[in-house]
Short mmCIF file of C-alpha atoms in Angstrom, two decimals:
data_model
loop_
_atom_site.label_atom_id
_atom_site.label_comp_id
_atom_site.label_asym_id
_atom_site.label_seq_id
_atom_site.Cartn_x
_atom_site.Cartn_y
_atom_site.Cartn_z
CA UNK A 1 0.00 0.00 0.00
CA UNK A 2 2.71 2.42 1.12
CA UNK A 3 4.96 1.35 -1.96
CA UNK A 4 1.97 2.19 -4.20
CA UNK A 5 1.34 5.63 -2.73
CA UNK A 6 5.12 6.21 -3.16
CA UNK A 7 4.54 5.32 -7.06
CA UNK A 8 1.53 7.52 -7.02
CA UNK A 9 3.41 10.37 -5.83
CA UNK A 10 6.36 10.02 -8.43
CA UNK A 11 4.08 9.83 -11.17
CA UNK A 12 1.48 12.20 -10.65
CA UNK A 13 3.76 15.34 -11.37
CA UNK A 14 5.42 13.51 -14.02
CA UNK A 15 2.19 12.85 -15.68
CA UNK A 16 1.20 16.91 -14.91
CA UNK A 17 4.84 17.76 -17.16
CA UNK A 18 4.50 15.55 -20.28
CA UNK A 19 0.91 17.00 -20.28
CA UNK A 20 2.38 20.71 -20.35
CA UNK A 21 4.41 19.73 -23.14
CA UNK A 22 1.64 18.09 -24.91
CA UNK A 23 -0.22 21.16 -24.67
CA UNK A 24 2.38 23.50 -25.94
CA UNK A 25 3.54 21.86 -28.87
CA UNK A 26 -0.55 21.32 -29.96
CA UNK A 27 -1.24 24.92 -29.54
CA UNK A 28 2.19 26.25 -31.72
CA UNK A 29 1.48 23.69 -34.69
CA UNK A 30 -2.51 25.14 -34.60
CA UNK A 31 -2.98 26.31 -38.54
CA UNK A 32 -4.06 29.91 -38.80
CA UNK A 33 -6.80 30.45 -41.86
CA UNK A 34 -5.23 31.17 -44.85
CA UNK A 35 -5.40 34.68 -45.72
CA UNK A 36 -6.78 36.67 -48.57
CA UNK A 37 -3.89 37.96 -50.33
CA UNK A 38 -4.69 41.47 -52.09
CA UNK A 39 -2.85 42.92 -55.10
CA UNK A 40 0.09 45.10 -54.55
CA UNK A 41 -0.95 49.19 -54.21
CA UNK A 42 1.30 51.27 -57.23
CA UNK A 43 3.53 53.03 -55.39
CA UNK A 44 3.37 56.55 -55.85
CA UNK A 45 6.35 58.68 -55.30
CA UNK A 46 5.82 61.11 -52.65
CA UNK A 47 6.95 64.76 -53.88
CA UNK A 48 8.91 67.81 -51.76
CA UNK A 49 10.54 67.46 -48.49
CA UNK A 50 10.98 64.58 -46.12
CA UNK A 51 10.14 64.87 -42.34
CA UNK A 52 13.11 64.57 -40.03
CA UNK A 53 12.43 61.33 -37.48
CA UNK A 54 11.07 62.14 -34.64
CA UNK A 55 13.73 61.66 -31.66
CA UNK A 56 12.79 61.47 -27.87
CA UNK A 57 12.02 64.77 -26.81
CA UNK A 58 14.89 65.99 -24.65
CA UNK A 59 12.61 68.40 -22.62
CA UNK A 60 11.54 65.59 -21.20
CA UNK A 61 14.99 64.10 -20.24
CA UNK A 62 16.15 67.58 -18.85
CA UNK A 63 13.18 66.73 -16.36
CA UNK A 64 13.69 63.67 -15.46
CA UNK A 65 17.04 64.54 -14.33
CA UNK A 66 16.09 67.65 -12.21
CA UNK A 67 13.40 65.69 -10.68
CA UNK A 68 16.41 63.06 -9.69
CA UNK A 69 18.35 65.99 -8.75
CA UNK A 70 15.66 67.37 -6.26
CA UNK A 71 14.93 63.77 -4.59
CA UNK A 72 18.84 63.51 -4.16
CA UNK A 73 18.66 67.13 -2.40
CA UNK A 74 16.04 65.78 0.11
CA UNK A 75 18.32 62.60 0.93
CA UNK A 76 21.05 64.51 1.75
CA UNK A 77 18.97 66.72 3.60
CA UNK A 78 17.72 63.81 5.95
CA UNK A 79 21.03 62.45 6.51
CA UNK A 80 22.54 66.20 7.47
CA UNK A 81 19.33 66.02 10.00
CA UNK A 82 20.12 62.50 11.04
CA UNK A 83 23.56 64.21 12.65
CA UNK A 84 21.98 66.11 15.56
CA UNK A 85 19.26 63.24 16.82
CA UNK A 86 22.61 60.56 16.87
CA UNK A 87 24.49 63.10 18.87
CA UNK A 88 24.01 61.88 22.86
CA UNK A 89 22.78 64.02 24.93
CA UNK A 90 24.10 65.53 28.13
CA UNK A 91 23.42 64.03 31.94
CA UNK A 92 24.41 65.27 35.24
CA UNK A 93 26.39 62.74 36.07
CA UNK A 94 28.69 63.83 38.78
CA UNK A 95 26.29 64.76 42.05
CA UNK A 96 29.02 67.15 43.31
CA UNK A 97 28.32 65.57 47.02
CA UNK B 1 0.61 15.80 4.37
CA UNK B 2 0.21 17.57 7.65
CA UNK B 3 4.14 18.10 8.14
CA UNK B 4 3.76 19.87 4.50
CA UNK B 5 0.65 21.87 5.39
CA UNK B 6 2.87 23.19 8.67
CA UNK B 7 5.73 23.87 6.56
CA UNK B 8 3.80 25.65 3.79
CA UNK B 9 2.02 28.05 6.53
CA UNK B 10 5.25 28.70 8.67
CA UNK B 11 7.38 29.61 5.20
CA UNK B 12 4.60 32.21 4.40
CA UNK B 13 4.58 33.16 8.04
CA UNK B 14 8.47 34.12 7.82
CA UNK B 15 8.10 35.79 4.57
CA UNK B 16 5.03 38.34 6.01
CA UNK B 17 6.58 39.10 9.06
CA UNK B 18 10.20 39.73 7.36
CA UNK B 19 8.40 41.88 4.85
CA UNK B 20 6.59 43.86 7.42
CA UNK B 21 10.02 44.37 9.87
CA UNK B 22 11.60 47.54 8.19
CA UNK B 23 8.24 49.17 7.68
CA UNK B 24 7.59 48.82 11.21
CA UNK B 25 11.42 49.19 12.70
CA UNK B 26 11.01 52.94 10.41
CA UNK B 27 8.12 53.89 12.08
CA UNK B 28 9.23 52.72 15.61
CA UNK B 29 12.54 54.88 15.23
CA UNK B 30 10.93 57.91 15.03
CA UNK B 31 8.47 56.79 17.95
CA UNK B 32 11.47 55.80 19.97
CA UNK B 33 13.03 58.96 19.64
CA UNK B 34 9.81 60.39 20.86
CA UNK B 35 9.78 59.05 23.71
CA UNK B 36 13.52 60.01 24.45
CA UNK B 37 12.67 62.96 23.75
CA UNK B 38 9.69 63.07 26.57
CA UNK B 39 11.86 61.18 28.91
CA UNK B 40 14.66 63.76 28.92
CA UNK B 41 12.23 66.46 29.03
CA UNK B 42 11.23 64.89 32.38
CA UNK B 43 14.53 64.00 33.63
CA UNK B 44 15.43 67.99 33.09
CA UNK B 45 12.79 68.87 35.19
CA UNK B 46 13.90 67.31 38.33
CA UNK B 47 17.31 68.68 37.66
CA UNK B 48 16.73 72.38 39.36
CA UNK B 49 15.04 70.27 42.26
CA UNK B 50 17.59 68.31 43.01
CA UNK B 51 20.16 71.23 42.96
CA UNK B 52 18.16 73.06 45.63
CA UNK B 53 18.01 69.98 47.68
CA UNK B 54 21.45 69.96 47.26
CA UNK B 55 22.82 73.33 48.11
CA UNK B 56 20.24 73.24 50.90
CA UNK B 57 21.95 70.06 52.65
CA UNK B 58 25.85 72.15 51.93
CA UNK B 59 24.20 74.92 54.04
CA UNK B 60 22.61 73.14 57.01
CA UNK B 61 23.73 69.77 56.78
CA UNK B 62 20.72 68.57 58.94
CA UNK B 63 19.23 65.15 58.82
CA UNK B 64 15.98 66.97 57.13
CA UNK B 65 18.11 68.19 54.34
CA UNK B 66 19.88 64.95 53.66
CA UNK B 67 16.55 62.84 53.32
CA UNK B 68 15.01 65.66 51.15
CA UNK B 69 18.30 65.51 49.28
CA UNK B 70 18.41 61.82 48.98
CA UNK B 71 14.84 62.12 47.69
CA UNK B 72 15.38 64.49 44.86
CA UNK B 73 18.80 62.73 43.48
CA UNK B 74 16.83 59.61 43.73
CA UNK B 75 13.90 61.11 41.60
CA UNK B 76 16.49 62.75 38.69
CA UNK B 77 18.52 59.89 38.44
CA UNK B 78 15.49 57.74 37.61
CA UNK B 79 13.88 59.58 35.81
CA UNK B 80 18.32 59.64 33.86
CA UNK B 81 18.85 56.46 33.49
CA UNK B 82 15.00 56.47 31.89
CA UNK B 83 15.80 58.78 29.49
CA UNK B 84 19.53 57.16 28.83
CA UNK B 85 17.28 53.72 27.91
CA UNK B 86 15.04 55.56 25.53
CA UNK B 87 18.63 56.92 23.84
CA UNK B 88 20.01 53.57 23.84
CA UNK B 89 16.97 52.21 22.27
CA UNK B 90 16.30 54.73 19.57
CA UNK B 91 20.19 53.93 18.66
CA UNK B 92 19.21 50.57 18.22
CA UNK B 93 16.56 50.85 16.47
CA UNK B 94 18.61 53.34 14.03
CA UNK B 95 21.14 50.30 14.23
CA UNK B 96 18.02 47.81 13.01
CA UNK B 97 17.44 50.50 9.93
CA UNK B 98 20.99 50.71 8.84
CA UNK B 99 21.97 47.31 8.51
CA UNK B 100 18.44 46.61 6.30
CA UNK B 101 18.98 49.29 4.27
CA UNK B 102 22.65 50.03 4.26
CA UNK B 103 23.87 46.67 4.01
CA UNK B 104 25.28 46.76 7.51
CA UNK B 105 26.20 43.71 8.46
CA UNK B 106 27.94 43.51 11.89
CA UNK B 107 26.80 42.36 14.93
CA UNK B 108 29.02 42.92 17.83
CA UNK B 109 27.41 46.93 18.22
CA UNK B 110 23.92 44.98 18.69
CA UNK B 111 25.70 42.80 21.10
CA UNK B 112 26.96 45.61 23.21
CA UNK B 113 24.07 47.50 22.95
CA UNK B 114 21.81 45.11 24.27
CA UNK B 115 24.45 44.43 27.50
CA UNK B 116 23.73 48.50 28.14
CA UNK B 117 20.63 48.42 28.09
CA UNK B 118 20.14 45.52 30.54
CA UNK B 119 22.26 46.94 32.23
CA UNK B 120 20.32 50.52 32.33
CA UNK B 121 17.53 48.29 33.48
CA UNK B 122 18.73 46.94 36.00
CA UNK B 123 20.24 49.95 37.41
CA UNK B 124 16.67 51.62 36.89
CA UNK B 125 15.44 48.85 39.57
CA UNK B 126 18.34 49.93 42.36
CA UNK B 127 17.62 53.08 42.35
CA UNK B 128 14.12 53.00 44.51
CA UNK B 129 16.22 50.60 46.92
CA UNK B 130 19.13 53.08 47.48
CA UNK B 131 19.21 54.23 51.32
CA UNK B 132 22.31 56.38 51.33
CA UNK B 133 24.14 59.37 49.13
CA UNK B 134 26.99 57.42 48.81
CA UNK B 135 24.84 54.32 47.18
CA UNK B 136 23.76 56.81 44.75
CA UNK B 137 27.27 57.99 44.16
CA UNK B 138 28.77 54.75 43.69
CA UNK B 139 25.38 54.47 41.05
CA UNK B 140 26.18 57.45 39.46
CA UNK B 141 29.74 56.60 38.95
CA UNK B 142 28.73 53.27 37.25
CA UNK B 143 26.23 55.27 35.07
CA UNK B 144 28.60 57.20 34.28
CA UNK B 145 31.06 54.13 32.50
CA UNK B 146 28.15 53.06 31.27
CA UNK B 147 26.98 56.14 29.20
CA UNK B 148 30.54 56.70 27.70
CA UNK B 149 30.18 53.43 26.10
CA UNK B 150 26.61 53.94 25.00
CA UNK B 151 28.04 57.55 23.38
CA UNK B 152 30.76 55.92 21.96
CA UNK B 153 28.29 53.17 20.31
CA UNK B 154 26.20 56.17 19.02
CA UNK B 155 28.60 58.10 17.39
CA UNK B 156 29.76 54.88 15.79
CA UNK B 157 26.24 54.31 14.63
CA UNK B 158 26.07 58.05 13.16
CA UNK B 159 29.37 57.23 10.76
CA UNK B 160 28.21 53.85 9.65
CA UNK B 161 24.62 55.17 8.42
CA UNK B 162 26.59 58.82 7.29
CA UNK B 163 28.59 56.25 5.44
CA UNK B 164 26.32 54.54 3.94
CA UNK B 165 24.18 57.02 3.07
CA UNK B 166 27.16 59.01 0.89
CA UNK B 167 27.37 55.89 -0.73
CA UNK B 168 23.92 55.71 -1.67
CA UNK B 169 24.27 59.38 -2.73
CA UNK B 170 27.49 59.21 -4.44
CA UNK B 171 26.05 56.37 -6.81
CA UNK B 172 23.06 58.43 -7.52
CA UNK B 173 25.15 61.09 -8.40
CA UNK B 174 27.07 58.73 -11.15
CA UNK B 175 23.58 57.59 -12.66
CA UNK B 176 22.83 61.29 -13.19
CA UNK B 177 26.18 61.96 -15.03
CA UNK B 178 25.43 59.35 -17.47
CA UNK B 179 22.13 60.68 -18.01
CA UNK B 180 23.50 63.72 -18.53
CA UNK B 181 26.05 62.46 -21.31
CA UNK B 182 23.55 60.61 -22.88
CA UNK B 183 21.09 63.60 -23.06
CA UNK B 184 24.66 65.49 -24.53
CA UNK B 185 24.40 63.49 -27.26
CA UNK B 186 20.85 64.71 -28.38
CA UNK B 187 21.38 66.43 -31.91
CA UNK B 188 18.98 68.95 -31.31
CA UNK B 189 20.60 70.87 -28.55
CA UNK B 190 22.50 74.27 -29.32
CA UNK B 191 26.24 73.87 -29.74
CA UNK B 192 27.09 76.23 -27.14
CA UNK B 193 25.20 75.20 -25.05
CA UNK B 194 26.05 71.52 -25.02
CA UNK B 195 30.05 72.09 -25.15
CA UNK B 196 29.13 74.43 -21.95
CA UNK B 197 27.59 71.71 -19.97
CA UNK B 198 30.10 69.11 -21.38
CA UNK B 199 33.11 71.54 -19.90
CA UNK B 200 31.40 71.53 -16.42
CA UNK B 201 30.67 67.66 -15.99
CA UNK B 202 34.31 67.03 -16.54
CA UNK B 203 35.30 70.18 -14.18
CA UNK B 204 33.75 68.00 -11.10
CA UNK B 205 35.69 64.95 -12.56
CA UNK B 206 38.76 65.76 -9.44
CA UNK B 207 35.47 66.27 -6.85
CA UNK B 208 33.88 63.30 -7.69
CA UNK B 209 37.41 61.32 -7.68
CA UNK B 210 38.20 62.84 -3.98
CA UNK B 211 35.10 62.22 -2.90
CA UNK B 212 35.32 58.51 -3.45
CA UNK B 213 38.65 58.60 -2.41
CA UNK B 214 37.29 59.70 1.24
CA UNK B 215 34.41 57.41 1.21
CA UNK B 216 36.74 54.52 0.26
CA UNK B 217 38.86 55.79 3.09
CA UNK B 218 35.79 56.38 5.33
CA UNK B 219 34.35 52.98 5.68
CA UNK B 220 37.41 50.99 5.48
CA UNK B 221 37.60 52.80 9.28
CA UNK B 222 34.02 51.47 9.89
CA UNK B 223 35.83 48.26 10.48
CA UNK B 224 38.14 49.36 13.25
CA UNK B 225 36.48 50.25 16.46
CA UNK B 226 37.70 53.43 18.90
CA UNK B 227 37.09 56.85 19.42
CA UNK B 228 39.62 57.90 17.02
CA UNK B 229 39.53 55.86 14.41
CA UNK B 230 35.29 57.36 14.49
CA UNK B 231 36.74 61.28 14.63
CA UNK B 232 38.78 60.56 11.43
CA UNK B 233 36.09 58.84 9.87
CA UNK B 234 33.54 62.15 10.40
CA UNK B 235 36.64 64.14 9.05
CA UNK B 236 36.69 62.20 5.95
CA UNK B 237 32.70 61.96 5.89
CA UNK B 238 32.22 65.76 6.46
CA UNK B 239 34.63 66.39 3.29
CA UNK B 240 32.29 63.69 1.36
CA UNK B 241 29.41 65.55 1.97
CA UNK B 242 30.79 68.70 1.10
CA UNK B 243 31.81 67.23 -2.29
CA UNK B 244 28.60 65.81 -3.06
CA UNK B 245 26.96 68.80 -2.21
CA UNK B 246 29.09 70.78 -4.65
CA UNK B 247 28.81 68.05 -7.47
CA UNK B 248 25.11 68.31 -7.10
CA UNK B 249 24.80 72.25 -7.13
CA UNK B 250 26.82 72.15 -9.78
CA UNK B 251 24.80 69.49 -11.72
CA UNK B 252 21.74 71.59 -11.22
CA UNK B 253 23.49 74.46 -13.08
CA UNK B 254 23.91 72.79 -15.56
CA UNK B 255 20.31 71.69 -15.58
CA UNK B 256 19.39 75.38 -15.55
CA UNK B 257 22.05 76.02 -18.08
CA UNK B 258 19.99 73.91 -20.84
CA UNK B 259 16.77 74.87 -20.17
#
C-alpha cells in the first residue's frame, strides 16, 4: 500500500509535465486560416521634403534629471538632519556631594 | 501531508513578518526617539530640584536636608537612566534601519548594545532601593562608565549610516552623469550650449574622484572600532558631503544652463 502511494506520488507530477508539453507543442502547430492575399498598391512617389524622425524629446529628459536631482537634495537633507538626533545628549552625572 | 501543510504556513509566516520588519522598525525609530525625547524632558525637570536639595543640605547639613536631598537625586537619576534607555533604544533601532537598508552587516554593536541596556535596566530597579548618598554615588559613577560606552556606540552608529548614506548618494550622483552624457548626445541641442555643460561635468571629474577617495577611506575605518579611528572617519565623511553637495549644485546648473 505504502509502496503504491510512493509510485503515485512520483508519477502524478510527471504525468502533470509531459501533459504541459503536450499542450504547448498542440497549440504552436494550430494552422491559422489562410489569408486573402490582395494585389500590390502602385507606389506613388511622394513629392517635396521629407520629415526629419522624430527623436525622444529631450525636454523631457532635462526633467527627469532635475526631478532626480531634487529627490537627491532631500536625501542629503535627511542624513545632514540624522547628525543632531545621533548626537548623545548631556546628563548630570557627577552629584558634586 | 500535515508536516507539508505546517511547513507551507510557517514559510509564508516568515516571509510576512520579514516583509513587514523595516516598515515597522522605520516607524518605531521615530516613535522611539519620541519618547527620548519626553523622557529627557522629564529628567530635566527634576534637575533644578535636586540642585536646591542639594545646596540646601551644603548649608545646614541637617538630617531633614539629607533625606530631602536623597529624595530628589533619587527622583532625577530615575527619571536619567529612563531617558539614557530611551537613547540607547532609539540607537538601536537606528542600528536595526541601517543594517536593512545600508547593508550593515555587523553584529558585535547589537551585542553591546543590548548588555547597556540591561544593564540601564537593571540599574533603573536599584535606584528606589538606594538608602544612602553614597549608594547613589557609587550608582552614578557606574552610570557614568556606562553612558561613555553607550556615546561611543552612538557616534559609531552616526558614521556607519553617514557612510552609507554618501554611498547611496554618491552612486546616484554617477547615474545622473550618465544621463547627462547621454542627453549630450541629443542632436537637437544648441552647440554652445552643449560644449558648456560638457566643460562643467568634466570640471567635477577631481570632486567626484576625492570624494570617493574619502568614502573609500571612510568605511574601510568602519571596520576598526575606537574613538579615534570614528573622529577621522567624520573628518573624511564631512569632506564627502561637502563634495557631493558641490557636485550636485553644480549638476543643477547645468540643468538650468539647458533649459
Amino acid at each position: 500500500m505504502i509502496e503504491q502511494k510512493k509510485k503515485i506520488i512520483f508519477v502524478l507530477p510527471l504525468i502533470l509535465i509531459v501533459s504541459l508539453v503536450i499542450i504547448y507543442f498542440i497549440s504552436r502547430n494550430k494552422t491559422l486560416p489562410t489569408s486573402i492575399s490582395l494585389p500590390n498598391p502602385k507606389v506613388v512617389p511622394s513629392p517635396t521634403l521629407t520629415l526629419p524622425i522624430p527623436s525622444p524629446t529631450p525636454a523631457l529628459d532635462l526633467t527627469n534629471i532635475e526631478g532626480d536631482l531634487k529627490n537627491i537634495q532631500k536625501d542629503l537633507n535627511v542624513v545632514k538632519n540624522e547628525d543632531r538626533r545621533l548626537i548623545p545628549p548631556s546628563f548630570l552625572l557627577d552629584l558634586g556631594i | 501531508m500535515k508536516i507539508k501543510v505546517l511547513v507551507v504556513f510557517f514559510l509564508l509566516l516568515f516571509l510576512s513578518s520579514s516583509g513587514t520588519k523595516r516598515v515597522y522598525a522605520q516607524q518605531s525609530s521615530n516613535r522611539s526617539y519620541q519618547s527620548f525625547v519626553e523622557s529627557y524632558r522629564r529628567y530635566q525637570q527634576y534637575i533644578e530640584p535636586f540642585k536646591t536639595a542639594k545646596s540646601q543640605y551644603l548649608s545646614f547639613q541637617s538630617l531633614e536636608s539629607q533625606v530631602k536631598l536623597l529624595d530628589a537625586a533619587r527622583k532625577m537619576i530615575s527619571s536619567e537612566v529612563e531617558a539614557m534607555l530611551n537613547f540607547a533604544s532609539f540607537i538601536r533601532i537606528r542600528l536595526v534601519e541601517a543594517t536593512s537598508v545600508l547593508n550593515y552587516n555587523e553584529n558585535f554593536l547589537f551585542v553591546k548594545l543590548d548588555d547597556e541596556i540591561s544593564f540601564l535596566s537593571d540599574a533603573k530597579e536599584k535606584i528606589d532601593g538606594t538608602t544612602s548618598l553614597d549608594e547613589l554615588k557609587n550608582l552614578t559613577a557606574e552610570l557614568q562608565s556606562h553612558y561613555q560606552t553607550i556615546s561611543q556606540f552612538s557616534y559609531e552608529i552616526k558614521l556607519v549610516i553617514e557612510t552609507g548614506s554618501a554611498q547611496k548618494i554618491f552612486d546616484n550622483l554617477k547615474v545622473e552623469k550618465e544621463k547627462f552624457q547621454e542627453y549630450l548626445q541629443n542632436e537637437g541641442l544648441n552647440e554652445f550650449n552643449m560644449k558648456a555643460a560638457q566643460n562643467m561635468l568634466i570640471s567635477f571629474q577631481k570632486e567626484t574622484a576625492e570624494a570617493n577617495e574619502s568614502l573609500t577611506k571612510a568605511k574601510a575605518l568602519l571596520k576598526k572600532s575606537g574613538a579615534e579611528s570614528d573622529k577621522e572617519g567624520w573628518q573624511l565623511i564631512t569632506i564627502v558631503f561637502n563634495k557631493l553637495s558641490l557636485i550636485l549644485d553644480g549638476y543643477k546648473g547645468i540643468v538650468t544652463s539647458l533649459k
